[in-house]
Coordinates of C-alpha atoms in Angstrom, one line a residue:
M30 CA -13.8 24.4 0.1
K31 CA -10.4 24.6 1.8
L32 CA -8.1 21.6 2.1
R33 CA -5.3 21.3 4.5
F34 CA -2.2 19.6 3.0
T35 CA 1.4 18.8 3.6
K36 CA 3.9 18.9 0.8
M37 CA 6.6 16.2 1.2
Q38 CA 9.5 14.9 -0.8
G39 CA 11.9 12.0 -1.0
A40 CA 15.0 12.7 -3.1
G41 CA 13.0 15.4 -4.9
N42 CA 10.0 13.2 -5.7
D43 CA 7.4 15.5 -4.3
Y44 CA 3.7 14.8 -3.6
I45 CA 0.8 16.7 -1.9
Y46 CA -0.3 14.7 1.1
L47 CA -3.8 14.8 2.5
D48 CA -4.6 13.2 5.9
C49 CA -7.9 11.5 5.3
R50 CA -7.9 9.1 8.3
Q51 CA -10.9 10.9 9.9
T52 CA -12.5 12.6 6.9
G53 CA -12.4 9.9 4.3
L54 CA -11.1 10.4 0.7
P55 CA -12.0 13.6 -1.0
P56 CA -14.6 13.6 -3.8
D57 CA -13.1 13.0 -7.3
P58 CA -9.4 12.4 -6.3
P59 CA -8.2 12.2 -10.0
A60 CA -9.6 15.7 -10.7
L61 CA -8.1 17.0 -7.5
A62 CA -4.7 15.5 -8.4
R63 CA -4.7 17.2 -11.8
Q64 CA -5.7 20.5 -10.2
L65 CA -3.3 20.6 -7.4
S66 CA -0.3 19.1 -9.2
R67 CA 0.0 21.9 -11.8
R68 CA 3.3 23.7 -11.1
R69 CA 3.1 27.5 -11.1
F70 CA -0.7 27.4 -11.2
S71 CA -1.4 25.5 -8.0
V72 CA 0.6 23.8 -5.2
G73 CA 2.6 21.8 -7.8
A74 CA 3.8 18.2 -7.4
D75 CA 4.3 14.9 -9.0
G76 CA 0.9 13.8 -7.7
L77 CA -1.4 13.5 -4.8
I78 CA -1.2 10.9 -2.0
C79 CA -4.1 10.4 0.5
I80 CA -3.5 8.8 3.8
G81 CA -6.5 6.8 4.9
P82 CA -7.4 4.4 7.7
P83 CA -5.8 0.9 7.5
L84 CA -7.5 -1.6 5.3
L85 CA -6.7 -4.3 7.9
A86 CA -6.7 -3.9 11.6
D87 CA -3.0 -4.7 12.1
A88 CA -1.8 -1.9 9.8
D89 CA -1.2 1.8 10.8
A90 CA -2.7 3.4 7.7
A91 CA -3.4 3.0 4.0
M92 CA -1.9 5.0 1.1
Y93 CA -3.7 6.0 -2.1
I94 CA -1.8 7.5 -5.0
W95 CA -2.9 9.6 -8.0
N96 CA -0.3 10.8 -10.5
A97 CA -0.2 14.4 -11.8
D98 CA -2.4 13.4 -14.8
G99 CA -5.0 12.0 -12.5
S100 CA -4.3 8.3 -13.2
E101 CA -4.1 6.1 -10.2
G102 CA -0.7 4.9 -9.0
A103 CA -0.1 1.3 -7.8
M104 CA 2.9 2.0 -5.6
C105 CA 5.4 4.8 -4.8
G106 CA 8.5 4.0 -2.7
N107 CA 9.3 7.6 -2.0
G108 CA 5.7 8.2 -1.2
A109 CA 5.6 5.3 1.2
R110 CA 8.6 6.6 3.1
C111 CA 7.0 10.1 3.3
V112 CA 3.7 8.6 4.6
A113 CA 5.7 6.8 7.3
E114 CA 7.5 10.1 8.3
Y115 CA 4.1 11.9 8.3
L116 CA 2.6 9.3 10.6
Y117 CA 5.6 9.2 12.8
T118 CA 5.4 13.0 13.4
H119 CA 1.6 13.0 13.7
G120 CA 1.0 10.6 16.6
V121 CA 2.1 7.2 15.4
D122 CA 5.2 7.1 17.6
K123 CA 6.7 3.8 16.2
A124 CA 9.9 3.1 14.4
L125 CA 8.2 0.2 12.5
I126 CA 5.2 1.2 10.5
E127 CA 2.8 -1.1 8.5
L128 CA 1.2 0.5 5.5
D129 CA -1.6 -0.9 3.3
T130 CA -1.6 -0.1 -0.4
P131 CA -4.6 -1.1 -2.5
G132 CA -2.4 -1.7 -5.5
A133 CA 0.7 -3.4 -4.1
G134 CA -0.3 -4.9 -0.7
R135 CA 1.3 -4.4 2.7
K136 CA 4.5 -2.5 3.0
T137 CA 6.7 -2.4 6.1
L138 CA 8.8 0.7 6.8
L139 CA 11.6 1.0 9.3
R140 CA 12.9 4.3 10.7
T141 CA 16.7 4.2 10.3
G142 CA 17.5 7.8 11.3
E143 CA 16.3 11.4 11.4
Q144 CA 13.9 11.7 8.4
M145 CA 15.3 8.4 7.0
W146 CA 13.3 5.3 6.3
Q147 CA 13.8 1.9 4.8
A148 CA 10.8 0.4 2.9
G149 CA 10.3 -3.3 2.3
M150 CA 9.2 -3.2 -1.4
G151 CA 8.3 -6.9 -1.8
R152 CA 9.5 -9.1 -4.6
F153 CA 10.1 -8.0 -8.2
S154 CA 8.7 -10.0 -11.1
T155 CA 9.9 -10.3 -14.7
R156 CA 6.8 -12.1 -15.9
A157 CA 4.8 -10.4 -18.6
E158 CA 1.5 -11.0 -16.9
D159 CA 2.6 -9.1 -13.8
L160 CA 3.4 -5.9 -15.6
P161 CA 1.3 -6.4 -17.8
A162 CA 3.2 -6.6 -21.1
V163 CA 2.0 -8.1 -24.5
G164 CA 3.9 -9.3 -27.5
L165 CA 7.3 -9.6 -25.7
G166 CA 7.0 -13.2 -24.6
A167 CA 5.9 -14.7 -21.3
G168 CA 9.2 -13.8 -19.5
P169 CA 11.6 -13.3 -18.0
L170 CA 11.5 -10.0 -19.9
L171 CA 15.2 -9.3 -19.9
D172 CA 17.1 -7.9 -22.9
V173 CA 14.1 -8.1 -25.2
P174 CA 13.9 -6.1 -28.5
L175 CA 11.5 -3.2 -28.8
V176 CA 11.1 -0.9 -31.7
V177 CA 10.0 2.7 -30.9
A178 CA 9.6 5.4 -33.5
G179 CA 11.8 3.4 -35.9
R180 CA 14.6 2.9 -33.4
S181 CA 15.4 -0.5 -32.0
W182 CA 15.9 -0.8 -28.2
R183 CA 17.0 -3.6 -25.9
V184 CA 14.8 -3.3 -22.8
H185 CA 14.4 -5.0 -19.4
C186 CA 10.8 -5.1 -18.1
L187 CA 9.7 -6.0 -14.6
S188 CA 7.1 -5.2 -12.0
M189 CA 7.7 -3.7 -8.5
G190 CA 4.0 -3.7 -7.9
N191 CA 3.9 -1.3 -10.8
P192 CA 5.4 -1.7 -14.3
H193 CA 8.9 -0.6 -15.3
C194 CA 10.9 -0.6 -18.6
V195 CA 14.6 -0.3 -17.9
V196 CA 17.0 0.9 -20.6
L197 CA 20.8 0.5 -20.1
C198 CA 22.9 3.4 -21.4
D199 CA 26.5 3.5 -22.5
K200 CA 26.6 7.2 -21.8
T201 CA 25.0 9.6 -19.3
P202 CA 21.3 8.9 -19.1
P203 CA 19.1 11.3 -21.1
T204 CA 17.6 14.4 -19.6
G205 CA 15.5 17.3 -20.8
G206 CA 13.9 17.0 -24.3
A207 CA 15.6 13.6 -25.0
L208 CA 14.2 12.1 -21.8
A209 CA 10.7 13.5 -22.5
A210 CA 10.7 12.2 -26.1
W211 CA 12.0 8.7 -25.5
G212 CA 10.3 8.3 -22.1
R213 CA 6.9 9.3 -23.4
A214 CA 7.3 7.0 -26.4
L215 CA 8.3 4.0 -24.3
E216 CA 5.6 4.7 -21.6
R217 CA 2.9 4.6 -24.2
H218 CA 4.2 1.7 -26.4
P219 CA 1.5 -0.8 -27.3
A220 CA 3.5 -3.5 -25.5
F221 CA 2.4 -1.9 -22.2
P222 CA -1.4 -1.8 -22.2
R223 CA -1.5 0.1 -18.9
R224 CA 1.5 2.2 -19.8
T225 CA 4.8 1.9 -18.0
N226 CA 7.4 3.8 -16.0
V227 CA 10.7 4.2 -17.8
E228 CA 14.3 4.2 -16.3
F229 CA 17.5 5.1 -18.2
V230 CA 20.4 3.6 -16.4
R231 CA 24.2 4.1 -16.5
Y232 CA 26.3 1.4 -14.7
Y233 CA 29.4 2.8 -13.0
G234 CA 30.3 -0.2 -10.8
E235 CA 28.8 -3.0 -8.8
T236 CA 27.4 -0.6 -6.2
L237 CA 26.8 2.6 -8.2
L238 CA 24.2 3.5 -10.8
D239 CA 23.0 6.7 -12.4
V240 CA 19.3 6.8 -13.3
T241 CA 16.9 9.3 -15.0
V242 CA 13.2 8.6 -14.8
W243 CA 10.1 9.1 -16.9
E244 CA 7.2 8.2 -14.6
R245 CA 3.9 6.9 -15.9
G246 CA 1.3 9.6 -15.5
S247 CA 3.8 12.2 -14.1
G248 CA 6.5 12.6 -16.7
A249 CA 10.1 13.5 -15.8
T250 CA 10.6 13.4 -12.0
L251 CA 13.7 14.0 -9.9
A252 CA 13.4 10.5 -8.4
C253 CA 11.4 7.3 -8.4
G254 CA 11.7 4.8 -5.6
T255 CA 10.3 1.8 -7.4
G256 CA 12.3 2.9 -10.5
A257 CA 15.5 2.8 -8.4
C258 CA 14.5 -0.7 -7.2
A259 CA 13.8 -1.8 -10.8
A260 CA 17.1 -0.5 -12.1
A261 CA 19.1 -2.2 -9.3
A262 CA 17.2 -5.5 -9.8
V263 CA 18.0 -5.6 -13.5
L264 CA 21.7 -5.1 -12.8
V265 CA 21.6 -7.8 -10.2
L266 CA 19.9 -10.2 -12.6
R267 CA 22.6 -9.4 -15.2
G268 CA 25.3 -10.3 -12.6
Q269 CA 26.7 -6.8 -12.6
C270 CA 25.6 -5.9 -9.1
P271 CA 25.6 -8.0 -5.9
R272 CA 22.7 -9.3 -3.9
E273 CA 22.6 -8.6 -0.1
Q274 CA 24.6 -5.4 -0.5
E275 CA 23.5 -1.8 -0.7
I276 CA 23.6 -0.2 -4.2
S277 CA 23.7 3.5 -4.5
V278 CA 21.2 4.8 -7.1
R279 CA 21.9 8.4 -8.0
L280 CA 18.9 10.3 -9.4
P281 CA 18.6 14.0 -10.3
G282 CA 17.0 14.7 -6.9
G283 CA 19.3 12.7 -4.7
T284 CA 20.6 9.2 -3.9
L285 CA 18.5 6.2 -2.9
M286 CA 20.0 3.0 -1.5
V287 CA 18.6 -0.3 -2.8
T288 CA 19.3 -3.8 -1.5
V289 CA 18.2 -6.9 -3.5
L290 CA 17.9 -9.9 -1.2
A291 CA 18.4 -13.6 -2.1
D292 CA 14.7 -14.2 -2.5
D293 CA 14.2 -11.2 -4.9
T294 CA 12.8 -9.1 -2.2
V295 CA 13.9 -5.5 -2.5
L296 CA 14.7 -2.9 0.3
L297 CA 14.7 0.8 -0.5
S298 CA 16.3 3.4 1.9
G299 CA 16.3 7.1 1.6
P300 CA 15.1 10.5 3.0
A301 CA 11.5 11.6 3.6
R302 CA 11.0 15.2 4.5
A303 CA 8.1 17.7 4.9
V304 CA 8.6 20.8 2.8
F305 CA 5.7 22.9 4.0
T306 CA 2.0 22.8 5.1
G307 CA -0.8 24.9 4.0
E308 CA -4.4 25.3 2.9
V309 CA -5.7 25.5 -0.7
E310 CA -9.0 26.5 -2.1
V311 CA -10.6 23.8 -4.3

């Protein structure tokens, strides 16, 4: 069977997109995500995103996410922007797009320029039950101790509709083998029964952060939209970054802009670009 797909990326966070609005979701999406995401052996990506018909009549579409390991994703900020760009270039000629996500509710996306979108990401939460997290207290889960492989960490945990564990670094955030070792260990720590995304953050000033990411189910990625939001939210809660002002979050694949509003709602702005289209035999 041949599948038509579009490869898209936001700040280097790349997914394979299937337009399933007329055909319905493919059989066994987890297996398909694992197959197609293998770099050098297939299309290669951080995961698979299927665009389906809206869950409610007043939305434009729904977004379903599977990570490279086949696990289901709750939310992807870069993915949401790319879905909006895809819809905009495939018949949904609107600058304001409403997107349903089964795991994280309704998201509103605003076109702010050529291949640029702002996503309303909803409110963050530092409550343990919302991640979920166990053994760390009820929350707020800020500056809590966590022992991993004999090393003691101070971590900040919050939900952006999906779980995040944020580690503040005095030096350049880890990359390569160090990112893989510590990211994987934190992702799978028993405190996070559903695993967690991990962000290593260097603070450079009240509107500038450097972040490296270990994504739950995908490993090291060039960017993570919800991770950028989580990193900025932690620095806002610590009083080091301002609310109501754009914060530049530099990731290996590019820069995303995050604004944390007074009510803890987070806005995420950045690029969304098609890379290529094609057909793949599955």
